[in-house]
Amino acid sequence: ETTVTQSPASLSMAVGEKVSISCKTSTDIDDDMNWYQQKSGEAPKLLISEGNTLRPGVPSRFSSSGYGTDFVFTINNVLLGDEGIYYCQQSDNVPLTFGAGTKLELK
Amino acid sequence: QVQLKESGPGLVQPSQTLSLTCTVSGFSLTSYHVHWVRQPPGKGLEWMGVMWSDGDTSYNSALKSRLSISRDTSKSQVFLKMSSLQTEDTATYYCAREDYGWDYWGQGVMVTVSS
């Protein structure tokens, strides 16, 4: 089973700052990493899929990088509407596993 | 348009069996995989299992002895059954479609395990 270690657990940022979230996997997953945003009371929303691919309709402020075992999710120029919990998920092998989440708060 | 909707009881007694239905529209179950995932209140996401588009299934080993996923393609429905429920199974249960990531999700159904 691939373990996904996500950090930090929480962030408090000001509008306009840059956000970086790290996910490290216990096995090599190529670039089979997905990133989700979950707002309070809602289902998660897919932002970036395998191959660091930005999903249609997702602002280009969101991006990711990484291959193998180390991955980084970035939000440039963070906005108030970006508040929520961000999860990484590896889709290379079963069982699919998630990071524990990063709670993003805006000051 | 693509939609998924979970349905089932909001309250289940301990030791009983949970039955949930995911009704999909806008796509075929024979073309896309559908996953089940759950989220306890205030906690993270746990993958439960998947109905592959070819009709095969895979399960989280931690739940495998209690979990069964099936489907009815004619009704565009995927079913989840989990037995021997305990209070720690209290969670919001989601189904989601896979298309290089889980691109569409249901709104979720909150299930409380309590007597």
JSON list of N, CA and C in Angstrom, two decimals, chain B residues 11-36:
[
{"chain": "B", "resi": 11, "resn": "LEU", "atom": "N", "xyz": [-29.72, 6.76, 9.07]},
{"chain": "B", "resi": 11, "resn": "LEU", "atom": "CA", "xyz": [-29.45, 6.19, 10.39]},
{"chain": "B", "resi": 11, "resn": "LEU", "atom": "C", "xyz": [-29.46, 4.67, 10.29]},
{"chain": "B", "resi": 12, "resn": "VAL", "atom": "N", "xyz": [-28.42, 4.08, 10.84]},
{"chain": "B", "resi": 12, "resn": "VAL", "atom": "CA", "xyz": [-28.31, 2.62, 10.85]},
{"chain": "B", "resi": 12, "resn": "VAL", "atom": "C", "xyz": [-27.95, 2.19, 12.27]},
{"chain": "B", "resi": 13, "resn": "GLN", "atom": "N", "xyz": [-28.54, 1.12, 12.70]},
{"chain": "B", "resi": 13, "resn": "GLN", "atom": "CA", "xyz": [-28.24, 0.63, 14.04]},
{"chain": "B", "resi": 13, "resn": "GLN", "atom": "C", "xyz": [-26.92, -0.16, 14.04]},
{"chain": "B", "resi": 14, "resn": "PRO", "atom": "N", "xyz": [-26.20, -0.13, 15.14]},
{"chain": "B", "resi": 14, "resn": "PRO", "atom": "CA", "xyz": [-24.97, -0.93, 15.25]},
{"chain": "B", "resi": 14, "resn": "PRO", "atom": "C", "xyz": [-25.26, -2.40, 14.95]},
{"chain": "B", "resi": 15, "resn": "SER", "atom": "N", "xyz": [-24.30, -3.00, 14.29]},
{"chain": "B", "resi": 15, "resn": "SER", "atom": "CA", "xyz": [-24.29, -4.40, 13.85]},
{"chain": "B", "resi": 15, "resn": "SER", "atom": "C", "xyz": [-25.14, -4.64, 12.61]},
{"chain": "B", "resi": 16, "resn": "GLN", "atom": "N", "xyz": [-25.89, -3.64, 12.16]},
{"chain": "B", "resi": 16, "resn": "GLN", "atom": "CA", "xyz": [-26.72, -3.81, 10.98]},
{"chain": "B", "resi": 16, "resn": "GLN", "atom": "C", "xyz": [-25.93, -3.58, 9.70]},
{"chain": "B", "resi": 17, "resn": "THR", "atom": "N", "xyz": [-26.59, -3.80, 8.58]},
{"chain": "B", "resi": 17, "resn": "THR", "atom": "CA", "xyz": [-25.97, -3.66, 7.27]},
{"chain": "B", "resi": 17, "resn": "THR", "atom": "C", "xyz": [-26.41, -2.36, 6.60]},
{"chain": "B", "resi": 18, "resn": "LEU", "atom": "N", "xyz": [-25.44, -1.66, 6.05]},
{"chain": "B", "resi": 18, "resn": "LEU", "atom": "CA", "xyz": [-25.70, -0.43, 5.30]},
{"chain": "B", "resi": 18, "resn": "LEU", "atom": "C", "xyz": [-25.86, -0.75, 3.82]},
{"chain": "B", "resi": 19, "resn": "SER", "atom": "N", "xyz": [-26.90, -0.21, 3.22]},
{"chain": "B", "resi": 19, "resn": "SER", "atom": "CA", "xyz": [-27.08, -0.35, 1.77]},
{"chain": "B", "resi": 19, "resn": "SER", "atom": "C", "xyz": [-27.24, 1.04, 1.16]},
{"chain": "B", "resi": 20, "resn": "LEU", "atom": "N", "xyz": [-26.35, 1.36, 0.24]},
{"chain": "B", "resi": 20, "resn": "LEU", "atom": "CA", "xyz": [-26.38, 2.64, -0.45]},
{"chain": "B", "resi": 20, "resn": "LEU", "atom": "C", "xyz": [-26.45, 2.41, -1.96]},
{"chain": "B", "resi": 21, "resn": "THR", "atom": "N", "xyz": [-27.07, 3.36, -2.63]},
{"chain": "B", "resi": 21, "resn": "THR", "atom": "CA", "xyz": [-27.17, 3.32, -4.09]},
{"chain": "B", "resi": 21, "resn": "THR", "atom": "C", "xyz": [-26.59, 4.60, -4.66]},
{"chain": "B", "resi": 22, "resn": "CYS", "atom": "N", "xyz": [-25.80, 4.45, -5.70]},
{"chain": "B", "resi": 22, "resn": "CYS", "atom": "CA", "xyz": [-25.29, 5.58, -6.46]},
{"chain": "B", "resi": 22, "resn": "CYS", "atom": "C", "xyz": [-25.94, 5.52, -7.84]},
{"chain": "B", "resi": 23, "resn": "THR", "atom": "N", "xyz": [-26.80, 6.47, -8.11]},
{"chain": "B", "resi": 23, "resn": "THR", "atom": "CA", "xyz": [-27.47, 6.53, -9.41]},
{"chain": "B", "resi": 23, "resn": "THR", "atom": "C", "xyz": [-26.78, 7.57, -10.27]},
{"chain": "B", "resi": 24, "resn": "VAL", "atom": "N", "xyz": [-26.35, 7.15, -11.46]},
{"chain": "B", "resi": 24, "resn": "VAL", "atom": "CA", "xyz": [-25.57, 8.03, -12.31]},
{"chain": "B", "resi": 24, "resn": "VAL", "atom": "C", "xyz": [-26.36, 8.36, -13.57]},
{"chain": "B", "resi": 25, "resn": "SER", "atom": "N", "xyz": [-26.01, 9.49, -14.16]},
{"chain": "B", "resi": 25, "resn": "SER", "atom": "CA", "xyz": [-26.59, 9.89, -15.44]},
{"chain": "B", "resi": 25, "resn": "SER", "atom": "C", "xyz": [-25.54, 10.64, -16.24]},
{"chain": "B", "resi": 26, "resn": "GLY", "atom": "N", "xyz": [-25.71, 10.64, -17.54]},
{"chain": "B", "resi": 26, "resn": "GLY", "atom": "CA", "xyz": [-24.79, 11.37, -18.40]},
{"chain": "B", "resi": 26, "resn": "GLY", "atom": "C", "xyz": [-23.57, 10.57, -18.83]},
{"chain": "B", "resi": 27, "resn": "PHE", "atom": "N", "xyz": [-23.45, 9.35, -18.37]},
{"chain": "B", "resi": 27, "resn": "PHE", "atom": "CA", "xyz": [-22.36, 8.49, -18.80]},
{"chain": "B", "resi": 27, "resn": "PHE", "atom": "C", "xyz": [-22.74, 7.04, -18.53]},
{"chain": "B", "resi": 28, "resn": "SER", "atom": "N", "xyz": [-21.99, 6.14, -19.13]},
{"chain": "B", "resi": 28, "resn": "SER", "atom": "CA", "xyz": [-22.26, 4.72, -18.99]},
{"chain": "B", "resi": 28, "resn": "SER", "atom": "C", "xyz": [-21.33, 4.07, -17.97]},
{"chain": "B", "resi": 29, "resn": "LEU", "atom": "N", "xyz": [-21.90, 3.20, -17.16]},
{"chain": "B", "resi": 29, "resn": "LEU", "atom": "CA", "xyz": [-21.09, 2.47, -16.18]},
{"chain": "B", "resi": 29, "resn": "LEU", "atom": "C", "xyz": [-20.12, 1.50, -16.85]},
{"chain": "B", "resi": 30, "resn": "THR", "atom": "N", "xyz": [-20.35, 1.18, -18.10]},
{"chain": "B", "resi": 30, "resn": "THR", "atom": "CA", "xyz": [-19.45, 0.28, -18.81]},
{"chain": "B", "resi": 30, "resn": "THR", "atom": "C", "xyz": [-18.28, 1.02, -19.44]},
{"chain": "B", "resi": 31, "resn": "SER", "atom": "N", "xyz": [-18.28, 2.35, -19.30]},
{"chain": "B", "resi": 31, "resn": "SER", "atom": "CA", "xyz": [-17.18, 3.15, -19.85]},
{"chain": "B", "resi": 31, "resn": "SER", "atom": "C", "xyz": [-16.33, 3.82, -18.79]},
{"chain": "B", "resi": 32, "resn": "TYR", "atom": "N", "xyz": [-16.84, 3.96, -17.58]},
{"chain": "B", "resi": 32, "resn": "TYR", "atom": "CA", "xyz": [-16.13, 4.65, -16.51]},
{"chain": "B", "resi": 32, "resn": "TYR", "atom": "C", "xyz": [-16.17, 3.83, -15.22]},
{"chain": "B", "resi": 33, "resn": "HIS", "atom": "N", "xyz": [-15.11, 3.96, -14.44]},
{"chain": "B", "resi": 33, "resn": "HIS", "atom": "CA", "xyz": [-15.06, 3.34, -13.12]},
{"chain": "B", "resi": 33, "resn": "HIS", "atom": "C", "xyz": [-15.79, 4.25, -12.12]},
{"chain": "B", "resi": 34, "resn": "VAL", "atom": "N", "xyz": [-16.42, 3.65, -11.14]},
{"chain": "B", "resi": 34, "resn": "VAL", "atom": "CA", "xyz": [-17.10, 4.41, -10.09]},
{"chain": "B", "resi": 34, "resn": "VAL", "atom": "C", "xyz": [-16.58, 3.95, -8.73]},
{"chain": "B", "resi": 35, "resn": "HIS", "atom": "N", "xyz": [-16.12, 4.90, -7.94]},
{"chain": "B", "resi": 35, "resn": "HIS", "atom": "CA", "xyz": [-15.53, 4.64, -6.64]},
{"chain": "B", "resi": 35, "resn": "HIS", "atom": "C", "xyz": [-16.49, 5.03, -5.52]},
{"chain": "B", "resi": 36, "resn": "TRP", "atom": "N", "xyz": [-16.29, 4.37, -4.39]},
{"chain": "B", "resi": 36, "resn": "TRP", "atom": "CA", "xyz": [-16.94, 4.78, -3.14]},
{"chain": "B", "resi": 36, "resn": "TRP", "atom": "C", "xyz": [-15.84, 5.26, -2.18]}
]
